[in-house]
mmCIF file of C-alpha atoms in Angstrom:
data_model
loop_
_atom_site.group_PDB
_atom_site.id
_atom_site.type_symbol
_atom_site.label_atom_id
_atom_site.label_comp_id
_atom_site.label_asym_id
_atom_site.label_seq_id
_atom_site.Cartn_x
_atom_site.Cartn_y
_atom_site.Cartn_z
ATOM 1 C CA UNK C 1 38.333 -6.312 50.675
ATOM 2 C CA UNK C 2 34.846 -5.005 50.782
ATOM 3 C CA UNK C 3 35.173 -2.824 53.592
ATOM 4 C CA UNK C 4 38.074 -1.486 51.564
ATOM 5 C CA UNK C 5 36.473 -0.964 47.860
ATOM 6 C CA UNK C 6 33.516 0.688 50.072
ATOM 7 C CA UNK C 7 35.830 3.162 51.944
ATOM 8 C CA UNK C 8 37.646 3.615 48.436
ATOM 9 C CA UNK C 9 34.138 4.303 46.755
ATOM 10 C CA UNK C 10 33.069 6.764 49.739
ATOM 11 C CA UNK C 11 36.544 8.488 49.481
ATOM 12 C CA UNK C 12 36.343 8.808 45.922
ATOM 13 C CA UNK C 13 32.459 10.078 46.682
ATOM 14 C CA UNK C 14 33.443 12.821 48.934
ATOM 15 C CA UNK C 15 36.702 13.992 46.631
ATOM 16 C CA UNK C 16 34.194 14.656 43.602
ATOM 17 C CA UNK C 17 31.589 16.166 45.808
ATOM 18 C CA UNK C 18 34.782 18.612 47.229
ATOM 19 C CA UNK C 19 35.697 19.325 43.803
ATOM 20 C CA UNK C 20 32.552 20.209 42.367
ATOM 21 C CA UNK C 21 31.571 22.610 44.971
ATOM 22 C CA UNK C 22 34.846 24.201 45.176
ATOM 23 C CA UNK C 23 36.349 24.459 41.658
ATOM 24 C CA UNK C 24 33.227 23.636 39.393
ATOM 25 C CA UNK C 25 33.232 23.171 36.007
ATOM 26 C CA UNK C 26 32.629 25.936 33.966
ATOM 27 C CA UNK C 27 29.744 24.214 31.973
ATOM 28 C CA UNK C 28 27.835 23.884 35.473
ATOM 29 C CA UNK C 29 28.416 27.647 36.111
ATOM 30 C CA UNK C 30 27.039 28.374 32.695
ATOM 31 C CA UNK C 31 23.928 26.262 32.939
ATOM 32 C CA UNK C 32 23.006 27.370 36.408
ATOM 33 C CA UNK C 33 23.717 30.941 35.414
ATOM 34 C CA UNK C 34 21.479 30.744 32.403
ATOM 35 C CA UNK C 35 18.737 28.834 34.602
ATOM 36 C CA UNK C 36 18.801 31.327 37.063
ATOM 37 C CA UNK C 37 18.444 34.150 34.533
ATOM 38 C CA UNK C 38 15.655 32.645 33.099
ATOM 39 C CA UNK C 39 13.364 31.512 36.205
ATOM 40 C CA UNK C 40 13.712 35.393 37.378
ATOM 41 C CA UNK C 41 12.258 36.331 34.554
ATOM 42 C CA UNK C 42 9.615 34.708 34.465
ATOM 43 C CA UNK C 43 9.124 34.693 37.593
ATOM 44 C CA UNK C 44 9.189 38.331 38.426
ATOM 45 C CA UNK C 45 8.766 39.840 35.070
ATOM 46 C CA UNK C 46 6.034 37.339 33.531
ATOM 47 C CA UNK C 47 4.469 36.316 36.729
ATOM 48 C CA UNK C 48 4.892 32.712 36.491
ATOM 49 C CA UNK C 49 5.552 30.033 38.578
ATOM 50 C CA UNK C 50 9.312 29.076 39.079
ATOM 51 C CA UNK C 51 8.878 24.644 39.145
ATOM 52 C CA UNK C 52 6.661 25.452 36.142
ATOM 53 C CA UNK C 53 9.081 27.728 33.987
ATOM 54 C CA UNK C 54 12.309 25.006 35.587
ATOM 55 C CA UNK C 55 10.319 22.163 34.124
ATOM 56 C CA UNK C 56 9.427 23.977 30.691
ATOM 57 C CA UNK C 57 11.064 26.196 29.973
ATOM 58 C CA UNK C 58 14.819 25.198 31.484
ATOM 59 C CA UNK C 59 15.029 21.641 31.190
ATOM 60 C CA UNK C 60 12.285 20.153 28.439
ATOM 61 C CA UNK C 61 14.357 21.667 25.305
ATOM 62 C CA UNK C 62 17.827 22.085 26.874
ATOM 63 C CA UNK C 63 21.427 20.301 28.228
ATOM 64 C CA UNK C 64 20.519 17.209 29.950
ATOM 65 C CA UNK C 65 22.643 18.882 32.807
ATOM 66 C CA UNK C 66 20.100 21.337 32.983
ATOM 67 C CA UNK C 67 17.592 18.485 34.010
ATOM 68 C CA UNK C 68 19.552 18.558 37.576
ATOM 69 C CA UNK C 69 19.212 22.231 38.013
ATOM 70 C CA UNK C 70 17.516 23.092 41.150
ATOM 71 C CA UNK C 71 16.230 26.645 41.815
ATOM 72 C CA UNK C 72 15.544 28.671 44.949
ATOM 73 C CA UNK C 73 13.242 31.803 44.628
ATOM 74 C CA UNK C 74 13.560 34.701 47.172
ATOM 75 C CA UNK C 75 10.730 37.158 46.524
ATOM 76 C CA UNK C 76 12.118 39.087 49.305
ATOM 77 C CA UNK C 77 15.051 40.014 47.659
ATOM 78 C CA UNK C 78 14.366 39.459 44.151
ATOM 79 C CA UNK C 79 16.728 36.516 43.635
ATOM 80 C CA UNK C 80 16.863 33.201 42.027
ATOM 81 C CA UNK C 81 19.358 30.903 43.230
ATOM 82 C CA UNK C 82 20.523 28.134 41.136
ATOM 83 C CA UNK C 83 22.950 25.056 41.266
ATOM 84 C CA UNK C 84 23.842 21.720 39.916
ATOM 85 C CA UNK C 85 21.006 19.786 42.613
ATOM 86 C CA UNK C 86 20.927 23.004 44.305
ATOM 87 C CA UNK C 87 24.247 22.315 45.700
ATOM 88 C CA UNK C 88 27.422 22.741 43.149
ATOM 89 C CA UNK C 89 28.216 25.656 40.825
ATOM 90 C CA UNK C 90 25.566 28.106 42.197
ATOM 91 C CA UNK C 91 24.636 31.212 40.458
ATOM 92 C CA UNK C 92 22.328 34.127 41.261
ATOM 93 C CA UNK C 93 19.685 36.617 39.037
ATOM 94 C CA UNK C 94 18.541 39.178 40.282
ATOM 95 C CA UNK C 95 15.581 41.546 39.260
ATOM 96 C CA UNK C 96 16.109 45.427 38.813
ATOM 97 C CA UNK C 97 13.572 47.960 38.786
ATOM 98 C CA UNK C 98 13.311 49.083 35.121
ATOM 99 C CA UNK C 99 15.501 46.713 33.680
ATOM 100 C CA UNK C 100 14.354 43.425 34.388
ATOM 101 C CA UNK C 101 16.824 40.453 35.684
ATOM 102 C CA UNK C 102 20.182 40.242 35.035
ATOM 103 C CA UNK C 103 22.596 37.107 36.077
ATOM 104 C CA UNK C 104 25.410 37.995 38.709
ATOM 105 C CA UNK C 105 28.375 35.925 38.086
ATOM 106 C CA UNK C 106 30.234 37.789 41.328
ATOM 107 C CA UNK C 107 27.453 37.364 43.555
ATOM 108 C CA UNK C 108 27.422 40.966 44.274
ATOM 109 C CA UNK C 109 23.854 41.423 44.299
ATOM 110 C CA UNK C 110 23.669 44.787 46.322
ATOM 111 C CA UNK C 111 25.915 46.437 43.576
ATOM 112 C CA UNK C 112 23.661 44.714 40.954
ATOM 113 C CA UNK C 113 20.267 45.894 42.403
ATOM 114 C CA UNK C 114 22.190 49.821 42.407
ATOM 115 C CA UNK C 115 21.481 49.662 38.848
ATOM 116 C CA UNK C 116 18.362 50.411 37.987
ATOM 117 C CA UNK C 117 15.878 51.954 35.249
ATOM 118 C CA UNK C 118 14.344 55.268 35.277
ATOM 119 C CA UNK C 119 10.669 54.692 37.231
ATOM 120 C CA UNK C 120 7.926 53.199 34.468
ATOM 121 C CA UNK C 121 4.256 54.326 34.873
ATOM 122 C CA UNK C 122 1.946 52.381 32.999
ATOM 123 C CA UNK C 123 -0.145 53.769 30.341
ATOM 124 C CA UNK C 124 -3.312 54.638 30.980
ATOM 125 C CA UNK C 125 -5.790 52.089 27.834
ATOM 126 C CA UNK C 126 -6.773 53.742 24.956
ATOM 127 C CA UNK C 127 -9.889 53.230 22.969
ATOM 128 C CA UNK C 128 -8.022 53.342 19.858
ATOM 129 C CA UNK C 129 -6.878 50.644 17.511
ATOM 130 C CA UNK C 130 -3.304 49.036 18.315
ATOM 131 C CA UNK C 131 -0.539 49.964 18.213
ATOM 132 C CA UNK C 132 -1.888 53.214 19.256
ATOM 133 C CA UNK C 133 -4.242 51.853 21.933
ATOM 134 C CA UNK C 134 -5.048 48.671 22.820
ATOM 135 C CA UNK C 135 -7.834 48.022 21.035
ATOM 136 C CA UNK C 136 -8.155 44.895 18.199
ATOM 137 C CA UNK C 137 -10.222 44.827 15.356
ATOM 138 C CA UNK C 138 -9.928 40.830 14.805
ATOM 139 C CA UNK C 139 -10.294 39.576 11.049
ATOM 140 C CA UNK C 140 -13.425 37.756 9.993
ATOM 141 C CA UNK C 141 -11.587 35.404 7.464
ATOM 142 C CA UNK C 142 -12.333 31.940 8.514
ATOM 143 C CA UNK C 143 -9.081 30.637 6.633
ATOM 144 C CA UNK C 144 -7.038 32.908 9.201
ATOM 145 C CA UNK C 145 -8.674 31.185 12.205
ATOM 146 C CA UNK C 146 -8.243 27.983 11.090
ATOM 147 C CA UNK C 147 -4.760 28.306 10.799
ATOM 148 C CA UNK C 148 -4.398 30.044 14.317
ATOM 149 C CA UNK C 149 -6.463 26.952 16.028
ATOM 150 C CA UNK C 150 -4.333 23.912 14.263
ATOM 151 C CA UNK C 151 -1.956 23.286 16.463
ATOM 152 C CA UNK C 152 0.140 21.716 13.937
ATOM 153 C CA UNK C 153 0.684 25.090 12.557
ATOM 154 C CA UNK C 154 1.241 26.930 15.844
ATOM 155 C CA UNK C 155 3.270 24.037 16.979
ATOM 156 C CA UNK C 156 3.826 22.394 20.421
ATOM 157 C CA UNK C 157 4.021 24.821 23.158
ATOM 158 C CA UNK C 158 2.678 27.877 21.689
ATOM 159 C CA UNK C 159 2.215 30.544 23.881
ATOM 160 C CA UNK C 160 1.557 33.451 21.379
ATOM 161 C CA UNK C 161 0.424 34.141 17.837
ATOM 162 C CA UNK C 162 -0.111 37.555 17.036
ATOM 163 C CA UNK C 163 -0.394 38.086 13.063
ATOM 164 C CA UNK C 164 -0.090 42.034 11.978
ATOM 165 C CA UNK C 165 -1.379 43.228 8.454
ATOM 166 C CA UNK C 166 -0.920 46.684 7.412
ATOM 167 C CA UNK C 167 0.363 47.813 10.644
ATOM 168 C CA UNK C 168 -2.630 46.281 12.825
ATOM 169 C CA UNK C 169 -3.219 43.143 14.401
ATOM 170 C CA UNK C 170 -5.817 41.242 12.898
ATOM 171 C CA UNK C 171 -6.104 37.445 15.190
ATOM 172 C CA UNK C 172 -4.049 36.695 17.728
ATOM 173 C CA UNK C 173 -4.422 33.471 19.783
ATOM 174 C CA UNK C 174 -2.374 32.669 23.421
ATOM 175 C CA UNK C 175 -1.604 29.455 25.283
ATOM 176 C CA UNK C 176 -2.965 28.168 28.384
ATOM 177 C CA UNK C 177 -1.652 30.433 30.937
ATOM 178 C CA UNK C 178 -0.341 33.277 28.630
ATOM 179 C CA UNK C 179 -2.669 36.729 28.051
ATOM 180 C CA UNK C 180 -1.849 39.781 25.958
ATOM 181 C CA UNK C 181 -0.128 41.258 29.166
ATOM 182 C CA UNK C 182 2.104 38.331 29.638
ATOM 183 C CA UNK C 183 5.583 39.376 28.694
ATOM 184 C CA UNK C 184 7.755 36.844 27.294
ATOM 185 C CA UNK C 185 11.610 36.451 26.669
ATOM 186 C CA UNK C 186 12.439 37.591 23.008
ATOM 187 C CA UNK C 187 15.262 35.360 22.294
ATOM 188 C CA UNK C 188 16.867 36.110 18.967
ATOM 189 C CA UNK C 189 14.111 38.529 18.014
ATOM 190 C CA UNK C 190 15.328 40.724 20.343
ATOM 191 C CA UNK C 191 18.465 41.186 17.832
ATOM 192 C CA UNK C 192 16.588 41.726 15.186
ATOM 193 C CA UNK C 193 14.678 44.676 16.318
ATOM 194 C CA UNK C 194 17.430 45.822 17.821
ATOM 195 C CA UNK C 195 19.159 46.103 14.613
ATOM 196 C CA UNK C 196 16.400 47.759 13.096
ATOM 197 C CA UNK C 197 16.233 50.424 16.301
ATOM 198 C CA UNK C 198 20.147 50.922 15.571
ATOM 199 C CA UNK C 199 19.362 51.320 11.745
ATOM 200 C CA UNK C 200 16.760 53.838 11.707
ATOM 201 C CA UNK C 201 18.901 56.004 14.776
ATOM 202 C CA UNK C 202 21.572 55.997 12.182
ATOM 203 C CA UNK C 203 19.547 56.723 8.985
ATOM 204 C CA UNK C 204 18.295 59.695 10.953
ATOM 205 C CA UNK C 205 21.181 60.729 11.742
ATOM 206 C CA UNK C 206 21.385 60.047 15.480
ATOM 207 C CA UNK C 207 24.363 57.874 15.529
ATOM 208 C CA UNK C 208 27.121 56.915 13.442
ATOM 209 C CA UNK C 209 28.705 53.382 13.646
ATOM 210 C CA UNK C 210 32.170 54.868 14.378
ATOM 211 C CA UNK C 211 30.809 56.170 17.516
ATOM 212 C CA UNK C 212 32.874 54.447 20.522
ATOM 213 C CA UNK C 213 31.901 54.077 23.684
ATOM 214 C CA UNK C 214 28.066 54.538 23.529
ATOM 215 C CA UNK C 215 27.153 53.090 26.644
ATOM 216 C CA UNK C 216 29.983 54.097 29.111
#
């Protein structure tokens, strides 16, 4: 009877193993998708390391399924690789010149890496006050730095504060690890200046929001 709840249990083992890697649920696809999109990012867009951004930034605040994400980093070929234990429901990211990294649910990654952004040449610094150089004329105000160095106002995790008064910065504080030239994800800030891009294009008369087809 043992030998044959064993051989049952093994069986049983195998046929879940089988299914996962073949036909795997689609919430493993989209948690190793996103975890892949976000370790390239970081990775080759912020510079940081990939068990580091995993730990933090994938699995601390998400889906306890992302906690058995494993990632695999080819700086070769400008891939992340990630699965379910590095095994079941892989998906790739892949980094583009210009454009950053970009998840590739058909695993095409040469097609993927054909798209790419026009050539960026850095700025050269200018001694001039942001945002037209890079140059910060920090506030004085004592009250402004002790709110910036409480990290019960900044809040677990911080890795930048940049506060911006009449179109300048005036303090600006980064976590361990994070510099004024790290770039970082914008999440759902992105939308928002997006919308305001949008709405000034069509106040100026640029665009209209009948317009089809803007991007194909």
């Amino acid at each position: 009877l043992v030998k044959w709840l064993t051989g049952l249990a093994v069986l049983a083992v195998a046929a879940l193993a089988a299914w996962l890697y073949i036909a795997p649920p689609e919430l493993i696809r989209v948690g190793s998708g996103y975890t892949a999109k976000i370790v390239c990012s970081n990775v080759f867009i912020a510079g940081r390391d990939a068990d580091q951004v995993l730990a933090v930034d994938v699995q601390a605040p998400g889906h306890p399924l992302l906690r058995l994400m494993r990632v695999s980093v080819d700086k070769e070929q400008g891939t992340v690789s990630a699965g379910l234990f590095g095994v079941f429901g892989n998906s790739v990211a892949v980094v583009r010149d210009g454009l950053g990294c970009a998840s590739v649910p058909d695993g095409d990654i040469a097609r993927a890496k054909a798209v790419a952004g026009p050539a960026l040449t850095p700025a050269p610094p200018l001694d001039a006050l942001w945002p037209e150089g890079d140059r910060v004329d920090a506030s004085q105000n004592p009250e402004i730095a002790k709110i910036l160095d409480d990290p019960a106002m900044t809040g677990a995790g911080m890795r930048a504060v940049v506060v911006v008064k009449n179109g300048r910065i005036v303090a600006e504080r980064y976590g361990a690890g994070f510099t004024e030239k790290t770039p970082l994800l914008g999440w759902s800030m992105t939308k928002t200046v997006n919308a305001a891009i949008v709405g000034t294009v069509v106040k100026d008369g640029k665009m209209v929001m009948t317009n089809q087809g803007l991007f194909g």
